[in-house]
Every structure is written in structure tokens, then in C-alpha cells.
Amino acid sequence: MPATTTMPTVTLHERVEAIFKKAGLNDIQAGALARVIVAAERDACKSHGIYRIEGALRTIRAEKVVPDAVPELVQQDHSAIVRVNARRGFANPAFELGLPVLVERTRALGLAALVINDCTHFSALWPEVEALTGHGLAGLAMCPSYSTVAPAGGNKPLLGTNPMAFGWPRAGRSPYVFDFATSVAARGEIELHRRAGKRLPEGWAIDAEGQPTTDPDAALAGAMLPFGGHKGSAISTMIELLAGVMIGDLISPQVLDYLGSTTLAPPHGELVIAFSPEVFAKGRDGNPLERAEALFDAIAGQGARLPSQRRYAARARSEMDGITLTEAEMEQLDRLLALGLEAVA
Ligand code: NDP
Ligand code: PYC
């Protein structure tokens, strides 16, 4: 049994925030990054937990992100589009800045969108839609990434792993939330398989010659596949259009051209659309939140689990017992804190 260390969420937050400050991030950037990374670790989403710190530091060291950026709310009118310019910092503080305005507009108009431009993005999207559900709103979040996924029927990386998350509020219960890559799996999962010396499941990737592979190195050199064949490929393309082209920001091939690497966190934009179920259902029979509960009960009644159930169970365990890290993970955190950006030289 390998040695482990268990600590409260707040302790891990302090450590992660300290690493980012040592690496030169300002308080706004370091705090927001530590919040999403620790939330992912707490909820057992390892592909976007502390493993991502190193990539963020590499991106800072490569000067592909502005460490002391202060995001700016650039659209101050009363339209349904709330625009925040991340000013080439990370996406997470820009989201935190835009959230209260997005909530206020959505309550007033029934529907509003937060556009984040010029951000670097590496995190899971569920914290964003979960934040909206906390205000009684439904939400949809999406962003491109960099070209690592072949379109269905193609054989070379073109689309990103382009994640999409949806959240629906539930009175007195954890919200209904799903959040996934539009590739069969997140790229982080491939890297975690590589590090663990494990083969990939069949159907995740093709090699550089376009042949199916279960070798993580061959997959990283080749292309990942979209989930659900042509359906995932089309949804991924929609994300490139809505959260790239439409908001005037980079799409996945441009991001890869600019970075020249998938070892750094990708710069692009993000789109978060919020809906007020109350406003949409006005004048119609039935309370939308109660009607949704009947649907969730019917799903669970068949023995199916709701998305995020695993995550909420992990969260409850972490909140009660603390977050457990392996000895190797603890050594890595110590190393990153001691060496700062030198650790990723
Ligand atoms: P997974 O396939 O692990 O999970 C996707 C979702 O499906 C989760 O909401 C999960 O809930 C749910 N789920 C899984 N199994 C079941 C089941 N049997 N029944 C019902 N629901 C289920 O996600 P991915 O690997 O595709 O993505 C992981 C993360 O990577 C996401 O958070 C995504 O945002 C992030 N990502 C970020 C990118 C970026 O550019 N920033 C790019 C790509 C991915 P649960 O968690 O409870 O298991
Ligand atoms: O896991 O696919 C991924 C990913 C790409 C950028 C951030 N996460």
C-alpha cells in the first residue's frame, strides 16, 4: 500500500495558491486557479486536479499567459451579452468577475451569455455551471482547445477536445450537472494513462498513420477520436463555431499554430449561456423545477445514475475525511513550491 497524506481542502488550497504566487501570479489569478484545481481534486476529477499545476507553470514560464493580468468587464450596457476580457490571463478569474453580472442579466432577461475573450483555459467546466445553479439558473458552458482530435471520418488532429457542461438547479439538492470532453476522453486522461504505464481502452485514439491504437504515446503523437462518431464530431464543430468564431476568438487549429505544442495551456475564449427556468416557464402550467424532479426520479427509478453523482459522493468524502494525495503527489507539490518556475525548466 503506497504512503498517502490526507489534508483538509483548505490546507490543499493554501499550498496550491502558494505555488502559483511563487510562480509570479497575482492574487486574483492564483486564488481563482487554486479554487478550481482544488475543487477538481476534492471531487476526484484527477484529470483537472493538481496534475494541471505543472502545465500552468510551464505556460507561465513560456510567457504564453500574463501572470499579473486583471480581467476587465468590457461590455457595460444592459444587453444580454456580458463580455469580459481576461487580458491574456487565465479564464477562471474572468469568470468570477463576470458571474454576478451574468446572473443579474439572466434574471432580468430570462437568457444571457457571458463571453470571455483572450483567456488561457485548462480547467474543468462544471465549476462554472454549478455556480449558476447556485443562483437558481440553468447554464451551458463550452470552449475550444487545441487541435488534438480527428473529425469523424478524418485521420489528423483538427478539432479540440472541446468540453461542454450543463447545469440545472435543484431545490435543496446538488444540481444536475454534466461536463465532458467531446472527444471520447479528455486529453488529460491519456496523459494519466501514459504516466501510469497503462494501455488506453479501444476506440479512444488513432496513431500518426491513422490506425487505431491503445498506446498512450502513439495516441499523443496521433489523434484522439470524437465521442459518438459523427455526432460528437458535429457537437465539437458547433463549439468551435459558437465559442471560437462567433465570439471573435481563436479556434483549435489557430491555438495549436500559436502555441506549437500541446504541453502548454491553450489560449482562446469561452462561452457561458445562462437561462432562468422561472422566466422561460412563465404563464405555462407547472413549476419547471418540480417537473424536472419528476424526470430525475424516473431516471433514477430505472437504476441509472445521474451525472455528477460520483463527483458529489467524492466531495462529501473529501469534506468529511479530507483530500488524500500519494507520496509522489506530495513530493511534486513540495518541489513546485520550493523551485517555482525553475521546477519546469
Ligand atoms: P467523463 O467521461 O469522465 O465524465 C463526463 C460526465 O459524465 C461527468 O459529468 C460524469 O459524472 C458523467 N458520467 C460518467 N459516467 C456516468 C454514468 N455511468 N452515468 C451518468 N453519468 C456519468 O469526462 P471527460 O473525460 O470527457 O472530461 C473530464 C473533464 O475534462 C471535464 O470536467 C471537462 O470539462 C474537462 N475538459 C476540459 C477541457 C478544457 O479545454 N478546459 C478539454 C476537455 C475536457 P461524474 O463526474 O459524477 O462521474
Ligand atoms: O483534458 O483535453 C483536456 C484538456 C485540454 C485543455 C485542458 N484540458
PDB file of N, CA, C and O and ligand atoms in Angstrom, residues 48 52 122 145 161 186-188, ligand 2:
ATOM      1  N   HIS A  48      -8.185  17.050 -14.012  1.00  0.00           N
ATOM      2  CA  HIS A  48      -8.102  18.510 -13.934  1.00  0.00           C
ATOM      3  C   HIS A  48      -7.807  18.995 -12.515  1.00  0.00           C
ATOM      4  O   HIS A  48      -8.111  20.122 -12.162  1.00  0.00           O
ATOM      5  N   ARG A  52      -2.637  19.401 -13.088  1.00  0.00           N
ATOM      6  CA  ARG A  52      -2.618  20.511 -14.051  1.00  0.00           C
ATOM      7  C   ARG A  52      -1.680  21.657 -13.649  1.00  0.00           C
ATOM      8  O   ARG A  52      -1.433  22.572 -14.439  1.00  0.00           O
ATOM      9  N   PHE A 122      -7.539  25.815 -18.856  1.00  0.00           N
ATOM     10  CA  PHE A 122      -7.119  24.414 -18.718  1.00  0.00           C
ATOM     11  C   PHE A 122      -8.014  23.632 -17.788  1.00  0.00           C
ATOM     12  O   PHE A 122      -7.758  22.460 -17.502  1.00  0.00           O
ATOM     13  N   SER A 145     -10.230  24.176 -27.730  1.00  0.00           N
ATOM     14  CA  SER A 145      -8.989  23.819 -27.042  1.00  0.00           C
ATOM     15  C   SER A 145      -7.861  23.964 -28.065  1.00  0.00           C
ATOM     16  O   SER A 145      -7.740  25.026 -28.659  1.00  0.00           O
ATOM     17  N   THR A 161     -10.452  18.991 -27.856  1.00  0.00           N
ATOM     18  CA  THR A 161     -11.249  18.070 -27.030  1.00  0.00           C
ATOM     19  C   THR A 161     -12.516  18.768 -26.531  1.00  0.00           C
ATOM     20  O   THR A 161     -13.349  18.158 -25.850  1.00  0.00           O
ATOM     21  N   ALA A 186     -11.059  13.079 -22.089  1.00  0.00           N
ATOM     22  CA  ALA A 186     -10.228  14.283 -22.023  1.00  0.00           C
ATOM     23  C   ALA A 186      -8.775  13.894 -22.313  1.00  0.00           C
ATOM     24  O   ALA A 186      -8.345  12.766 -22.032  1.00  0.00           O
ATOM     25  N   ARG A 187      -8.009  14.825 -22.893  1.00  0.00           N
ATOM     26  CA  ARG A 187      -6.602  14.531 -23.185  1.00  0.00           C
ATOM     27  C   ARG A 187      -5.839  14.232 -21.893  1.00  0.00           C
ATOM     28  O   ARG A 187      -4.895  13.441 -21.872  1.00  0.00           O
ATOM     29  N   GLY A 188      -6.250  14.895 -20.824  1.00  0.00           N
ATOM     30  CA  GLY A 188      -5.623  14.634 -19.522  1.00  0.00           C
ATOM     31  C   GLY A 188      -5.677  13.162 -19.148  1.00  0.00           C
ATOM     32  O   GLY A 188      -4.772  12.636 -18.494  1.00  0.00           O
TER      33      GLY A 188
HETATM   34  O1  PYC B   2      -8.075  17.338 -20.925  1.00  0.00           O
HETATM   35  O2  PYC B   2      -8.449  17.571 -23.070  1.00  0.00           O
HETATM   36  C1  PYC B   2      -8.108  18.012 -21.961  1.00  0.00           C
HETATM   37  C2  PYC B   2      -7.755  19.442 -21.858  1.00  0.00           C
HETATM   38  C3  PYC B   2      -7.316  20.257 -22.864  1.00  0.00           C
HETATM   39  C4  PYC B   2      -7.123  21.504 -22.289  1.00  0.00           C
HETATM   40  C5  PYC B   2      -7.451  21.404 -20.973  1.00  0.00           C
HETATM   41  N1  PYC B   2      -7.855  20.134 -20.731  1.00  0.00           N
END
